[in-house]
Amino acid sequence: MKKKIIVANWKMNPDSPEKAREIFAAAVRAARKLKHVSLVVCPPALYAGLFKKPSERNIFLGLQDVFWEKGGAHTGEVGAGMARAFGISYAIIGHSERRRLGETDEVVSKKVLAALQAGLRPIVCIGEAERDADGAYFNFLKNQIRGSLASVRPQQLKEVIIAYEPLWAIGKSFKDAMKPPAVHETAIFIRKVLADMFTVPAAAAVPVLYGGSVDAENAGPIVSEGRVDGLLVGRQSLDSENFPKLLSILNGL
Ligand code: PGA
């Protein structure tokens, strides 16, 4: 059975390295005994440098962004190669909170390529801001996927993960998350776009995750009925009580 991928996106939290250590330790404790779950913890870059990749083969470290250049005069940026040297193996790229600050598909595509070249698996975020009755959001998603993956060569696709995060469902209550049938329909659409860009078997092998107001209440149905390969979890990944519950629910699916 393919392991479910759970990405813990801490965003700009917590406010101290002590708390970061506690949250990380709780997540590792919860995930280490699970056979059917892979956990990717993505703390702020500074904290990621505090942690060692745990020896368990189902627990990994990721960043929330990387820059596309290898080095040089780029104040404030962190390179994919630097991340790799710290034992980091994944990078979230094109999160909507970064796109909101001006990150375009073209920028996302450059970062995806830099991540792949450095040996990081890019977790490429896509998602529409709203759903209209005519379904124009499908076109939006298609263009966003095509633009964000424009740099990916066919042989690199197997390293890419797609995180579908409808913006309207992020940062709310679990009741406001997307319902499983709509998740399923969108995941099929995403694979169709990938199949048109690459091949049907290559597209079928790409993990498609859902993100947006996931917690222990809705994680199970979203993955089992929504037929996605895992979840990208924001706020609830900082909750040392609920997050272990969520992991064990997914492990049991
Ligand atoms: P949320 O965030 O789980 O807090 O909704 C998800 C995300 O934006 O990564």
Coordinates of C-alpha atoms and ligand atoms in Angstrom, one line a residue:
M1 CA 0.0 0.0 0.0
K2 CA 1.2 3.5 -0.9
K3 CA 2.0 5.6 2.2
K4 CA -0.2 8.7 2.7
I5 CA 1.8 11.9 2.7
I6 CA 1.1 14.4 5.4
V7 CA 2.8 17.8 5.1
A8 CA 2.9 19.8 8.3
N9 CA 3.0 23.5 7.3
W10 CA 3.9 25.4 10.4
K11 CA 3.8 28.7 8.5
M12 CA 5.4 31.5 10.7
N13 CA 5.0 29.6 13.9
P14 CA 5.7 29.0 16.8
D15 CA 7.2 32.0 18.5
S16 CA 10.1 30.3 20.2
P17 CA 12.7 27.6 19.4
E18 CA 11.7 25.8 22.6
K19 CA 8.1 25.5 21.4
A20 CA 9.4 24.4 18.0
R21 CA 11.4 21.6 19.6
E22 CA 8.3 20.5 21.6
I23 CA 6.0 20.4 18.5
F24 CA 8.6 18.6 16.4
A25 CA 9.3 16.0 19.1
A26 CA 5.5 15.4 19.5
A27 CA 5.1 14.9 15.8
V28 CA 8.1 12.6 15.5
R29 CA 6.8 10.5 18.5
A30 CA 3.4 10.2 16.8
A31 CA 4.6 9.4 13.3
R32 CA 7.5 7.0 14.1
K33 CA 5.2 4.0 14.8
L34 CA 3.0 4.5 11.8
K35 CA 3.5 2.2 8.9
H36 CA 1.2 3.8 6.3
V37 CA 2.0 7.5 6.7
S38 CA 4.9 9.6 5.6
L39 CA 5.3 12.8 7.5
V40 CA 7.0 15.9 6.1
V41 CA 7.5 18.6 8.7
C42 CA 8.0 22.1 7.3
P43 CA 9.0 24.6 10.0
P44 CA 10.2 28.2 9.3
A45 CA 13.7 27.9 7.7
L46 CA 15.5 29.1 10.8
Y47 CA 13.9 26.3 13.0
A48 CA 14.4 23.7 10.3
G49 CA 18.1 24.2 10.9
L50 CA 17.6 23.2 14.5
F51 CA 16.4 19.7 13.7
K52 CA 18.1 16.6 12.4
K53 CA 16.2 14.4 10.0
P54 CA 14.9 11.6 12.3
S55 CA 16.3 8.2 11.5
E56 CA 12.8 6.8 10.8
R57 CA 12.3 6.3 7.1
N58 CA 8.8 7.8 7.1
I59 CA 9.7 11.2 8.6
F60 CA 11.3 14.1 6.6
L61 CA 12.1 17.7 6.9
G62 CA 10.9 20.4 4.4
L63 CA 11.1 24.1 3.9
Q64 CA 8.2 26.4 3.1
D65 CA 9.9 28.0 0.1
V66 CA 13.3 28.1 -1.6
F67 CA 14.9 30.6 -4.0
W68 CA 15.8 29.7 -7.5
E69 CA 19.4 30.9 -7.6
K70 CA 22.2 28.8 -6.2
G71 CA 23.9 31.6 -4.4
G72 CA 25.0 35.2 -4.6
A73 CA 23.5 38.7 -4.0
H74 CA 20.0 37.7 -3.0
T75 CA 19.3 39.2 0.4
G76 CA 17.0 37.3 2.6
E77 CA 16.7 34.2 0.4
V78 CA 17.5 30.6 1.1
G79 CA 18.8 28.3 -1.7
A80 CA 17.6 24.8 -2.4
G81 CA 21.2 23.5 -2.2
M82 CA 21.6 25.0 1.3
A83 CA 18.5 23.2 2.4
R84 CA 19.7 19.9 1.0
A85 CA 23.0 20.3 3.0
F86 CA 20.9 20.5 6.2
G87 CA 19.2 17.1 5.5
I88 CA 16.1 18.8 4.2
S89 CA 14.4 16.8 1.4
Y90 CA 11.2 18.6 0.5
A91 CA 10.1 22.2 -0.2
I92 CA 6.6 23.7 -0.4
I93 CA 6.6 26.0 -3.4
G94 CA 4.0 28.5 -4.5
H95 CA 1.8 28.4 -1.4
S96 CA -1.1 30.8 -1.8
E97 CA 0.2 33.0 1.1
R98 CA 3.3 33.6 -1.0
R99 CA 1.4 34.0 -4.3
R100 CA -0.6 36.6 -2.5
L101 CA 2.7 38.5 -2.0
G102 CA 3.3 38.5 -5.7
E103 CA 4.8 35.1 -6.5
T104 CA 3.8 34.3 -10.1
D105 CA 3.5 30.9 -11.9
E106 CA 6.8 31.8 -13.6
V107 CA 8.6 32.3 -10.3
V108 CA 7.0 29.1 -9.0
S109 CA 8.3 27.2 -12.0
K110 CA 11.8 28.5 -11.5
K111 CA 11.7 27.5 -7.8
V112 CA 10.4 24.1 -8.7
L113 CA 13.3 23.5 -11.1
A114 CA 15.8 24.7 -8.5
A115 CA 14.4 22.4 -6.0
L116 CA 14.5 19.4 -8.4
Q117 CA 18.1 20.2 -9.4
A118 CA 19.2 20.3 -5.8
G119 CA 17.5 17.0 -5.0
L120 CA 14.5 18.3 -3.1
R121 CA 11.0 17.1 -3.8
P122 CA 8.8 20.1 -4.6
I123 CA 5.3 20.3 -3.0
V124 CA 3.7 22.6 -5.6
C125 CA 0.6 24.4 -4.3
I126 CA -2.2 25.3 -6.5
G127 CA -5.8 26.4 -5.9
E128 CA -8.5 28.8 -7.0
A129 CA -9.6 31.8 -5.0
E130 CA -13.3 31.2 -5.6
R131 CA -15.7 28.9 -7.4
D132 CA -18.0 30.3 -9.9
A133 CA -21.2 28.6 -11.2
D134 CA -19.8 28.3 -14.7
G135 CA -16.7 26.4 -13.7
A136 CA -14.2 29.0 -14.9
Y137 CA -12.1 27.9 -11.9
F138 CA -11.2 24.7 -13.9
N139 CA -9.6 26.8 -16.5
F140 CA -7.8 28.8 -13.8
L141 CA -6.4 25.6 -12.3
K142 CA -5.3 24.3 -15.6
N143 CA -3.3 27.4 -16.4
Q144 CA -1.9 27.5 -12.9
I145 CA -0.7 23.9 -13.1
R146 CA 0.8 24.4 -16.6
G147 CA 2.5 27.6 -15.6
S148 CA 3.8 26.2 -12.3
L149 CA 5.3 23.1 -13.8
A150 CA 6.5 24.6 -17.1
S151 CA 10.1 23.9 -16.1
V152 CA 9.6 20.2 -15.2
R153 CA 11.1 17.6 -17.6
P154 CA 9.2 14.3 -18.0
Q155 CA 11.8 12.4 -16.1
Q156 CA 11.5 14.8 -13.2
L157 CA 7.8 14.5 -12.7
K158 CA 8.0 11.5 -10.4
E159 CA 9.6 13.8 -7.8
V160 CA 6.8 16.3 -7.9
I161 CA 3.9 16.5 -5.4
I162 CA 0.8 18.6 -6.0
A163 CA -1.0 20.2 -3.1
Y164 CA -4.4 21.4 -4.0
E165 CA -5.5 24.1 -1.7
P166 CA -8.6 26.1 -2.6
L167 CA -7.9 29.5 -1.1
W168 CA -11.5 29.9 0.2
A169 CA -11.1 26.8 2.4
I170 CA -7.8 27.7 4.1
G171 CA -7.5 28.8 7.7
K172 CA -11.2 28.1 8.6
S173 CA -13.1 25.5 10.7
F174 CA -13.2 21.9 9.5
K175 CA -16.8 22.5 8.6
D176 CA -15.7 25.0 5.9
A177 CA -13.2 22.6 4.3
M178 CA -14.0 21.3 0.8
K179 CA -16.3 18.3 0.8
P180 CA -14.9 14.9 -0.2
P181 CA -16.8 14.6 -3.5
A182 CA -15.6 18.0 -4.7
V183 CA -12.0 17.1 -3.6
H184 CA -12.3 13.9 -5.6
E185 CA -13.6 15.7 -8.7
T186 CA -10.8 18.2 -8.5
A187 CA -8.1 15.6 -8.0
I188 CA -9.3 13.8 -11.2
F189 CA -9.2 17.1 -13.0
I190 CA -5.6 17.8 -11.8
R191 CA -4.5 14.4 -13.0
K192 CA -6.1 15.0 -16.4
V193 CA -4.2 18.3 -16.8
L194 CA -1.0 16.4 -15.8
A195 CA -1.8 13.6 -18.2
D196 CA -2.2 16.1 -21.1
M197 CA 1.1 17.7 -20.2
F198 CA 3.0 14.5 -19.6
T199 CA 1.6 10.9 -20.0
V200 CA -1.3 9.1 -18.3
P201 CA 0.9 6.7 -16.3
A202 CA 3.3 9.6 -15.3
A203 CA 0.3 11.7 -14.1
A204 CA -1.2 8.8 -12.2
A205 CA 2.0 8.4 -10.2
V206 CA 2.0 12.0 -9.0
P207 CA 0.8 12.3 -5.4
V208 CA -2.1 14.8 -5.2
L209 CA -2.7 16.2 -1.7
Y210 CA -5.5 18.3 -0.3
G211 CA -5.0 21.3 2.0
G212 CA -7.4 23.8 3.7
S213 CA -8.9 23.5 7.2
V214 CA -8.1 19.9 7.7
D215 CA -8.3 18.5 11.2
A216 CA -8.9 15.2 12.9
E217 CA -12.6 15.5 12.2
N218 CA -12.5 15.6 8.5
A219 CA -9.1 14.1 7.6
G220 CA -10.4 10.6 7.2
P221 CA -13.3 11.3 4.8
I222 CA -11.3 13.8 2.7
V223 CA -8.6 11.2 2.0
S224 CA -10.7 8.1 1.7
E225 CA -13.7 9.6 -0.2
G226 CA -11.8 12.4 -1.8
R227 CA -9.3 9.8 -3.0
V228 CA -6.2 12.0 -2.5
D229 CA -2.8 10.8 -1.6
G230 CA -2.5 12.8 1.6
L231 CA -2.9 16.2 3.2
L232 CA -1.2 19.5 3.7
V233 CA -2.1 20.6 7.3
G234 CA -1.6 24.2 8.6
R235 CA -2.8 25.2 12.0
Q236 CA -3.6 21.7 13.2
S237 CA 0.0 20.5 12.6
L238 CA 1.0 22.7 15.6
D239 CA -1.5 21.1 17.9
S240 CA 0.3 18.4 19.8
E241 CA -3.0 16.7 20.8
N242 CA -5.0 16.7 17.6
F243 CA -2.1 16.2 15.1
P244 CA -1.1 12.8 16.4
K245 CA -4.9 11.8 16.2
L246 CA -5.0 13.0 12.6
L247 CA -1.9 10.9 11.8
S248 CA -3.2 7.8 13.3
I249 CA -6.6 8.2 11.6
L250 CA -4.8 8.4 8.2
N251 CA -2.6 5.4 9.1
G252 CA -5.7 3.3 9.7
L253 CA -7.4 4.1 6.4
Ligands
PGA1 P1 -4.9 25.4 7.4 O1 -3.7 25.8 6.3 O2 -4.8 23.9 7.6 O3 -4.6 26.1 8.6 O4 -6.2 25.7 6.7 C1 -3.4 25.0 5.2 C2 -2.4 25.7 4.4 O5 -2.6 26.8 4.0 O6 -1.3 25.2 4.2

